[in-house]
mmCIF file of C-alpha atoms in Angstrom:
data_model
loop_
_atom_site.group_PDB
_atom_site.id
_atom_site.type_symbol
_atom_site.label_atom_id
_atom_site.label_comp_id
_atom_site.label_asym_id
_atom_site.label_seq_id
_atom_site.Cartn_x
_atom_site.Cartn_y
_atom_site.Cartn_z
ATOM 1 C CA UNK K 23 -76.906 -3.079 53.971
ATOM 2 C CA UNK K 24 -79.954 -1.685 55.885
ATOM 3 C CA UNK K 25 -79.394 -3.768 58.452
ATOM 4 C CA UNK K 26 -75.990 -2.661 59.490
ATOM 5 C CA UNK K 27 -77.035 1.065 58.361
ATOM 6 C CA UNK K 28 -79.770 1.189 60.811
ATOM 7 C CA UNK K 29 -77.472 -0.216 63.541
ATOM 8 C CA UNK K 30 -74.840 2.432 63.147
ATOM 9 C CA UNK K 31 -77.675 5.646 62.760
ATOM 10 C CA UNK K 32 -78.744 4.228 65.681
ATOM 11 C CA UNK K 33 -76.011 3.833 67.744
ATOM 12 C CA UNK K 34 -75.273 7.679 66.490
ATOM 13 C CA UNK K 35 -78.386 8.944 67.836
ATOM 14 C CA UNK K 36 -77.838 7.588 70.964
ATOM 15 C CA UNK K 37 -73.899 8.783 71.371
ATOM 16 C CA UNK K 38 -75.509 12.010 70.299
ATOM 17 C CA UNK K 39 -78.089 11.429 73.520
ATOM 18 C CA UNK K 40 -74.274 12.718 75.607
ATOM 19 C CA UNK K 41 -75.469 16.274 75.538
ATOM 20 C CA UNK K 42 -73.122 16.927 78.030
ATOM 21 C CA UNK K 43 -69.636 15.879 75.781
ATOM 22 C CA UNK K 44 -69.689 18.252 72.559
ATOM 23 C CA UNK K 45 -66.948 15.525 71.443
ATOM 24 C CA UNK K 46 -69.529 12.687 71.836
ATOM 25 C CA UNK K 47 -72.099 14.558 70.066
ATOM 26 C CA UNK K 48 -69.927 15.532 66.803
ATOM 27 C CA UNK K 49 -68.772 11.944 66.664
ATOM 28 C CA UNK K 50 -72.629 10.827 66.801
ATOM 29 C CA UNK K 51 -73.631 12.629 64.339
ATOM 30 C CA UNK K 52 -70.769 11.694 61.995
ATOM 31 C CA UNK K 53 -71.873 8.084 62.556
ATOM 32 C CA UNK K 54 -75.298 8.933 62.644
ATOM 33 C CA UNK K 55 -74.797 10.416 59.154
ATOM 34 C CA UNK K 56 -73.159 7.094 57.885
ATOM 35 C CA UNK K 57 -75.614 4.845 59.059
ATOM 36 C CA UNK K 58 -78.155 6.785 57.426
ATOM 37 C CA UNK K 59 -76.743 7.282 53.995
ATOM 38 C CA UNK K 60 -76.344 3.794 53.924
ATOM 39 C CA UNK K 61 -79.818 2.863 54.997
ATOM 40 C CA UNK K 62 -80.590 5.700 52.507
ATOM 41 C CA UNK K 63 -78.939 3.958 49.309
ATOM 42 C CA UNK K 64 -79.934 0.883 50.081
ATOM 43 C CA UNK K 65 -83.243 1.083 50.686
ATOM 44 C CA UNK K 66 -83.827 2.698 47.417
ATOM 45 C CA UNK K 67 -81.644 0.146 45.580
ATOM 46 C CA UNK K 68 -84.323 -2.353 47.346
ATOM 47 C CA UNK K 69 -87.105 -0.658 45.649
ATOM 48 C CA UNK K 70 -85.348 -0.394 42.503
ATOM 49 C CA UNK K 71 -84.722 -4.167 42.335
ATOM 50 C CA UNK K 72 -87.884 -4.824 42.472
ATOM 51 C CA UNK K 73 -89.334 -3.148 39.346
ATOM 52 C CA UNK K 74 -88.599 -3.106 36.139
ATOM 53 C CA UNK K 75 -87.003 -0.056 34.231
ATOM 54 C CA UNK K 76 -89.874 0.852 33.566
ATOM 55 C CA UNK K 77 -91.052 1.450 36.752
ATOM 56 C CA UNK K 78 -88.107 3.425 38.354
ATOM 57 C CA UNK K 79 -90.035 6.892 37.829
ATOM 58 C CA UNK K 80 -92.946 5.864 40.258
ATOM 59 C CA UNK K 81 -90.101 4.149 42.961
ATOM 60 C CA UNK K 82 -88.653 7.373 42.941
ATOM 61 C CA UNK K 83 -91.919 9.359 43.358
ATOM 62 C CA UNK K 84 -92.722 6.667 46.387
ATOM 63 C CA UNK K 85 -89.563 6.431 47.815
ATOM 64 C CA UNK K 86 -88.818 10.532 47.701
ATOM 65 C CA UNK K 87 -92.930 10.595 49.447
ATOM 66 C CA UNK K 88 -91.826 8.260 52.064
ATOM 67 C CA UNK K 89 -88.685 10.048 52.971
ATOM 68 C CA UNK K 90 -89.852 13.808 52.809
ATOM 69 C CA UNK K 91 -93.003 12.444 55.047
ATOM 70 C CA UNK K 92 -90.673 10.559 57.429
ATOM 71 C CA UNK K 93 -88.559 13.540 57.652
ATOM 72 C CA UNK K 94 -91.266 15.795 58.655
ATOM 73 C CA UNK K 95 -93.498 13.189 61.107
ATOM 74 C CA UNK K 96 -90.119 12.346 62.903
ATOM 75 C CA UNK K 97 -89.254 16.387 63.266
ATOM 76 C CA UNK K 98 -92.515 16.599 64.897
ATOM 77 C CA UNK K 99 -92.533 13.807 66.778
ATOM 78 C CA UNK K 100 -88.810 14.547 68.104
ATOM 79 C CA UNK K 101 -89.797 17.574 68.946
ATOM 80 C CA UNK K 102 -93.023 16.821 70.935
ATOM 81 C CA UNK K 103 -91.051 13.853 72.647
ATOM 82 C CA UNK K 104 -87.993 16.380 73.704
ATOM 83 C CA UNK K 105 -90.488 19.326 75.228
ATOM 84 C CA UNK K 106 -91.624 16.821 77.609
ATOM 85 C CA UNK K 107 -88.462 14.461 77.519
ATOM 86 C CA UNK K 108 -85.607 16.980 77.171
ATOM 87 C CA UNK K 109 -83.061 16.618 74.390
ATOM 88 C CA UNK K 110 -80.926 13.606 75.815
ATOM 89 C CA UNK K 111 -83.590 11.035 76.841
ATOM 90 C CA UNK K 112 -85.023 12.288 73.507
ATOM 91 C CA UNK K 113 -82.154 11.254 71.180
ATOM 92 C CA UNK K 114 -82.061 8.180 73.637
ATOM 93 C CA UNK K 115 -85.582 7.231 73.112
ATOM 94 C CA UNK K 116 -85.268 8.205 69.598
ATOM 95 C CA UNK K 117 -82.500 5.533 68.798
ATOM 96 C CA UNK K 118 -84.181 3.003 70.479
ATOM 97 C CA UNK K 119 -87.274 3.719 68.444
ATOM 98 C CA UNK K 120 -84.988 3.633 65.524
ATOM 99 C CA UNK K 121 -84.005 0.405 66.088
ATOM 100 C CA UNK K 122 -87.572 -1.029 65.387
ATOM 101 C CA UNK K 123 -87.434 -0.941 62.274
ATOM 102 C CA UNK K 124 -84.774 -3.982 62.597
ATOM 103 C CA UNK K 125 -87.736 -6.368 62.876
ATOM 104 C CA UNK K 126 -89.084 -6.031 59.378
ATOM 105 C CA UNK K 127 -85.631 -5.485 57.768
ATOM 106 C CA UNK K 128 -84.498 -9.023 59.180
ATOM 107 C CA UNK K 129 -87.708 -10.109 57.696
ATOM 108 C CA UNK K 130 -87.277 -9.071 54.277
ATOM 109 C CA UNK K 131 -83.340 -9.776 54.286
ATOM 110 C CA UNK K 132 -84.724 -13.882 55.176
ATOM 111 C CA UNK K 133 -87.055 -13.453 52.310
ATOM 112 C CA UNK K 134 -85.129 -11.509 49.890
ATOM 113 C CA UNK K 135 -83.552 -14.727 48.159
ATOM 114 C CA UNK K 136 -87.546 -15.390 47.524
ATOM 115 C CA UNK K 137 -88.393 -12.285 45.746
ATOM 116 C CA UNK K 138 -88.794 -11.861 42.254
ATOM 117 C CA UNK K 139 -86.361 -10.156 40.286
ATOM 118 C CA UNK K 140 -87.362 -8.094 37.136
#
């Protein structure tokens, strides 16, 4: 599922990049929402699977550190990037950047079948 979730918050972004068409932009963000709750779930479903029980108290702790830290690097990054970009190309850029992160998630989705379970 992170796969396809980062494929539709990405397209999002970039229908949200239509500054122009308040229609586009409320549609992107609806999609950009779904892509990312679903990126969202299954990432930490990823991290749970890979732990025992036991271990789901410092996955949380990780995963919650990754996102808050995410959250606030890409708010300052975005908003560096759209002072010198303006806010189109920088939702543009922004999905494109997005869309990056495709490269490891293929690699991990070849190799899941290869993990351990616990």
């Amino acid at each position: 599922m992170v796969l396809p979730g980062l494929v539709v918050a990405s397209a999002g972004t970039l229908l949200v990049s239509l500054t122009h068409s308040p229609v586009a932009v409320v549609f992107g963000v609806a999609v950009f929402g779904i892509g990312f709750g679903i990126t969202q779930n299954a990432t930490l479903t990823l991290m749970y699977a890979q732990v025992p029980a036991s271990g789901y108290g410092t996955v949380s702790a990780l995963w919650n550190f990754a996102y808050d830290a995410g959250m606030g690097v890409g708010a300052v990054g975005f908003g560096v990037l759209a002072g010198r970009t303006g806010y189109p190309w920088a939702f543009a850029l922004t999905a494109v950047l997005m869309l990056t992160a495709l490269a490891p998630a293929w690699r991990d989705r070849r190799t899941e079948g290869a993990l351990p379970r616990r």
